Coordinates of C-alpha atoms and ligand atoms in Angstrom, one line a residue:
M1 CA 119.7 123.9 111.3
H2 CA 118.1 124.5 114.7
N3 CA 120.5 124.0 117.5
N4 CA 118.5 121.8 119.9
I5 CA 116.5 118.7 119.8
A6 CA 113.2 120.2 120.8
E7 CA 113.6 122.9 118.1
R8 CA 114.5 120.4 115.5
L9 CA 111.5 118.3 116.4
T10 CA 109.1 121.1 116.1
S11 CA 110.5 122.1 112.8
A12 CA 110.3 118.6 111.5
Y13 CA 106.7 118.2 112.6
Q14 CA 105.9 121.6 111.0
Q15 CA 107.2 120.4 107.7
I16 CA 105.4 117.1 108.0
A17 CA 102.1 119.1 108.6
E18 CA 102.9 121.2 105.4
I19 CA 103.9 118.4 103.2
T20 CA 100.9 116.1 104.2
A21 CA 98.6 119.1 103.8
K22 CA 99.8 119.6 100.2
C23 CA 99.3 115.9 99.6
Q24 CA 95.8 116.0 101.1
R25 CA 96.8 113.5 103.9
E26 CA 96.1 113.9 107.6
A27 CA 99.4 114.7 109.3
S28 CA 98.8 111.7 111.6
T29 CA 99.3 109.4 108.7
A30 CA 103.0 110.1 108.9
Q31 CA 104.9 109.0 111.9
L32 CA 108.3 110.4 112.8
I33 CA 110.6 107.9 114.3
A34 CA 113.5 109.6 116.1
V35 CA 116.6 107.4 115.4
S36 CA 118.6 107.7 118.6
K37 CA 121.3 105.2 117.8
T38 CA 124.7 106.1 119.3
K39 CA 123.1 109.0 121.2
P40 CA 123.0 109.2 125.0
V41 CA 119.9 108.7 127.1
A42 CA 120.1 112.3 127.9
D43 CA 119.2 113.1 124.2
I44 CA 116.2 110.8 124.3
S45 CA 115.0 112.4 127.5
E46 CA 115.2 115.8 125.8
A47 CA 113.2 114.4 122.9
Y48 CA 110.7 112.8 125.3
A49 CA 110.2 116.0 127.1
A50 CA 109.4 117.6 123.8
G51 CA 106.6 115.0 123.3
Q52 CA 108.5 112.5 121.0
R53 CA 107.5 108.9 121.8
A54 CA 108.7 106.7 118.9
F55 CA 112.5 106.0 118.9
G56 CA 114.6 103.9 116.5
E57 CA 117.6 101.9 117.4
N58 CA 120.0 100.0 115.2
Y59 CA 122.1 98.0 117.7
V60 CA 120.6 95.4 119.9
Q61 CA 122.8 96.1 123.0
E62 CA 121.8 99.8 122.8
L63 CA 118.1 98.9 122.4
V64 CA 118.3 96.7 125.5
E65 CA 120.1 99.3 127.6
K66 CA 117.9 102.2 126.6
A67 CA 114.6 100.3 126.9
Q68 CA 115.7 99.2 130.4
F69 CA 116.6 102.8 131.3
F70 CA 113.3 104.2 130.3
E71 CA 111.3 101.2 131.5
N72 CA 109.0 103.5 133.5
R73 CA 108.0 105.5 130.6
T74 CA 105.7 102.9 129.2
D75 CA 104.4 105.2 126.5
I76 CA 107.8 105.1 124.6
R77 CA 107.7 102.8 121.4
W78 CA 111.0 101.3 120.4
H79 CA 111.5 100.7 116.7
F80 CA 114.3 98.2 115.9
I81 CA 115.7 99.2 112.5
G82 CA 119.1 97.5 112.3
P83 CA 120.4 94.2 110.9
I84 CA 119.4 91.1 112.9
Q85 CA 121.7 88.2 113.7
S86 CA 119.8 85.1 114.9
N87 CA 121.6 85.0 118.3
K88 CA 120.1 88.5 119.1
T89 CA 116.5 87.8 118.4
R90 CA 115.5 87.1 122.0
D91 CA 116.5 90.6 123.2
I92 CA 114.6 92.2 120.3
A93 CA 111.5 90.1 121.0
A94 CA 111.8 91.2 124.7
F95 CA 112.4 95.0 124.2
A96 CA 111.2 96.1 120.7
D97 CA 107.7 97.2 119.8
V98 CA 108.2 97.3 116.1
V99 CA 110.9 95.7 114.0
H100 CA 111.5 97.3 110.6
S101 CA 114.2 95.0 109.3
I102 CA 112.8 91.5 108.7
E103 CA 114.6 90.0 105.8
R104 CA 114.6 86.2 106.6
A105 CA 111.9 83.6 107.5
K106 CA 114.2 82.1 110.2
I107 CA 114.5 85.5 112.0
A108 CA 110.7 85.9 111.8
E109 CA 110.2 82.5 113.3
R110 CA 112.6 83.0 116.1
L111 CA 111.2 86.4 117.0
A112 CA 107.6 84.9 117.1
A113 CA 108.7 81.9 119.2
Q114 CA 110.6 84.2 121.7
R115 CA 107.9 86.9 122.0
K116 CA 106.1 86.3 125.3
P117 CA 102.4 85.6 125.1
S118 CA 101.9 88.2 127.8
Q119 CA 103.3 90.8 125.4
A120 CA 101.4 92.4 122.5
P121 CA 102.2 90.8 119.1
L122 CA 105.5 92.2 117.8
Q123 CA 104.7 94.5 114.8
V124 CA 107.1 93.9 111.9
L125 CA 107.9 95.2 108.4
I126 CA 109.6 93.4 105.6
Q127 CA 112.9 95.1 104.6
I128 CA 113.0 95.4 100.8
N129 CA 116.2 95.5 98.9
I130 CA 115.0 98.2 96.5
S131 CA 118.4 99.2 95.1
G132 CA 119.5 95.9 93.7
E133 CA 123.1 95.2 93.8
A134 CA 124.0 98.5 95.6
S135 CA 122.6 97.1 98.8
K136 CA 123.1 93.8 100.6
S137 CA 120.2 94.2 103.0
G138 CA 116.5 93.2 102.5
V139 CA 114.6 90.8 100.4
L140 CA 114.2 91.2 96.7
P141 CA 110.9 92.4 95.6
T142 CA 110.2 89.0 94.0
E143 CA 110.6 87.4 97.5
M144 CA 108.3 89.8 99.4
L145 CA 105.0 87.7 99.2
A146 CA 106.7 84.4 100.3
L147 CA 108.1 86.1 103.4
A148 CA 104.9 87.9 104.0
K149 CA 103.0 84.5 104.2
V150 CA 105.5 83.2 106.6
I151 CA 105.0 86.2 108.9
N152 CA 101.2 86.2 108.6
D153 CA 101.1 82.6 109.8
L154 CA 103.0 83.5 113.0
P155 CA 100.5 84.6 115.7
Q156 CA 103.1 86.5 117.8
L157 CA 103.9 88.7 114.8
E158 CA 101.8 91.4 113.2
L159 CA 102.9 92.3 109.7
I160 CA 102.3 96.0 109.2
G161 CA 104.2 96.9 106.1
L162 CA 107.5 97.4 104.2
M163 CA 110.7 99.3 104.9
A164 CA 113.6 100.3 102.6
I165 CA 116.9 102.1 102.8
P166 CA 117.5 103.1 99.1
E167 CA 121.0 103.7 98.1
P168 CA 120.6 107.3 96.6
A169 CA 121.8 107.8 93.2
V170 CA 121.8 111.5 94.0
A171 CA 121.7 112.4 97.8
G172 CA 118.2 113.3 98.8
D173 CA 116.6 112.2 95.5
N174 CA 115.2 108.8 95.2
P175 CA 112.1 108.9 93.1
Q176 CA 112.5 105.5 91.3
A177 CA 113.1 103.8 94.7
F178 CA 110.2 105.4 96.4
Q179 CA 107.9 104.8 93.6
A180 CA 108.9 101.1 93.4
M181 CA 108.1 100.7 97.1
V182 CA 104.7 102.3 96.6
D183 CA 104.0 99.7 93.9
L184 CA 105.2 96.9 96.1
S185 CA 103.0 98.3 99.0
K186 CA 100.0 98.1 96.7
Q187 CA 100.7 94.5 95.9
L188 CA 101.2 93.6 99.6
T189 CA 98.0 95.4 100.8
T190 CA 95.9 93.6 98.0
I191 CA 96.5 90.4 100.0
Y192 CA 97.2 91.9 103.5
P193 CA 95.2 95.1 103.7
Q194 CA 96.3 95.9 107.2
A195 CA 100.0 95.8 106.2
N196 CA 99.8 99.4 104.9
Q197 CA 102.8 101.0 106.6
L198 CA 105.6 102.3 104.4
S199 CA 108.9 103.0 106.3
M200 CA 111.2 105.1 104.1
G201 CA 112.9 108.4 104.2
M202 CA 115.8 109.5 106.3
S203 CA 117.3 112.8 107.1
D204 CA 118.5 113.5 103.5
D205 CA 115.4 112.4 101.6
W206 CA 112.4 112.3 104.0
Q207 CA 110.5 115.1 102.4
Q208 CA 110.5 113.4 99.1
A209 CA 109.7 110.0 100.7
L210 CA 106.6 111.7 102.3
T211 CA 105.4 113.1 99.1
F212 CA 105.4 109.5 97.7
G213 CA 103.5 108.3 100.6
A214 CA 105.9 107.2 103.4
T215 CA 104.0 106.7 106.7
M216 CA 107.0 106.2 108.8
I217 CA 110.1 108.4 108.4
R218 CA 113.2 107.6 110.2
L219 CA 115.2 110.7 111.3
G220 CA 118.6 110.5 113.1
T221 CA 120.8 113.4 112.2
A222 CA 118.0 115.8 111.5
I223 CA 116.8 115.5 115.1
F224 CA 119.9 114.6 117.1
G225 CA 122.7 116.1 115.0
H226 CA 125.6 114.4 113.6
R227 CA 126.7 111.0 115.0
E228 CA 130.2 110.1 116.0
T229 CA 131.4 107.1 114.2
T230 CA 131.4 104.4 116.8
K231 CA 132.8 101.0 117.5
H232 CA 129.8 99.6 115.8
E233 CA 130.5 101.2 112.4
Ligands
PLP1 C1 120.8 105.5 111.0 C2 119.6 105.1 110.3 C3 118.5 106.1 110.0 C4 118.7 107.5 110.3 O1 119.7 108.1 109.5 P1 119.9 109.7 109.3 O2 120.4 109.8 108.0 O3 120.8 110.1 110.4 O4 118.6 110.3 109.5 C5 117.3 105.7 109.4 N1 117.3 104.3 109.1 C6 118.1 103.4 109.4 C7 117.8 101.9 108.9 C8 119.3 103.8 109.9 O5 120.3 102.9 110.2

């Protein structure tokens, strides 16, 4: 493991280039989201100095504090990837650029109503419960299209794809879940061709996710090192 954030980013981007080349994809079709949850703003600054612009946060309060801290760096894109309670949607609508974790129509409707018309539409992904009973988060695959329709009818939201956090049967090895997500993505893009993003793959399994066609990989530990468990967890 490299010992600083810039080196870890360089290494991850090199691997992304190698894997996408093997899959005959442009490297630009895979976006690395640096998951900075629980990490201090100094770590985000270090990643930013190394060229990183997409950051992922899980906790609304942290998203707000960090987005405000970096408000002059208007090229940062904040990805909200955590569970959403309905009393937190206003802050997410105000500070996030992309939300990966939509699993209820009510949350989508609140985000749309609270997104200011002066802002760009909020880009959203539907979180899929791809591991069945092993996971409590996300909609079941059979519920995907109904939620997609709700989102598509909301002008302040832009549906861009699907997200999953598979429960690994074996750490780092999720072929069934990744393939199932690819199949669902095909179903979704038949109706909504622009909703072609696939957010899957974390520090332990992102290389495999990428070979299956992930377009957004969410890397925390692999970029920022291990997290202390916090009051949130
Ligand atoms: C924490 C988190 C990540 C990053 O996890 P690592 O294993 O540290 O890479 C990615 N996605 C979500 C939704 C998370 O909560």
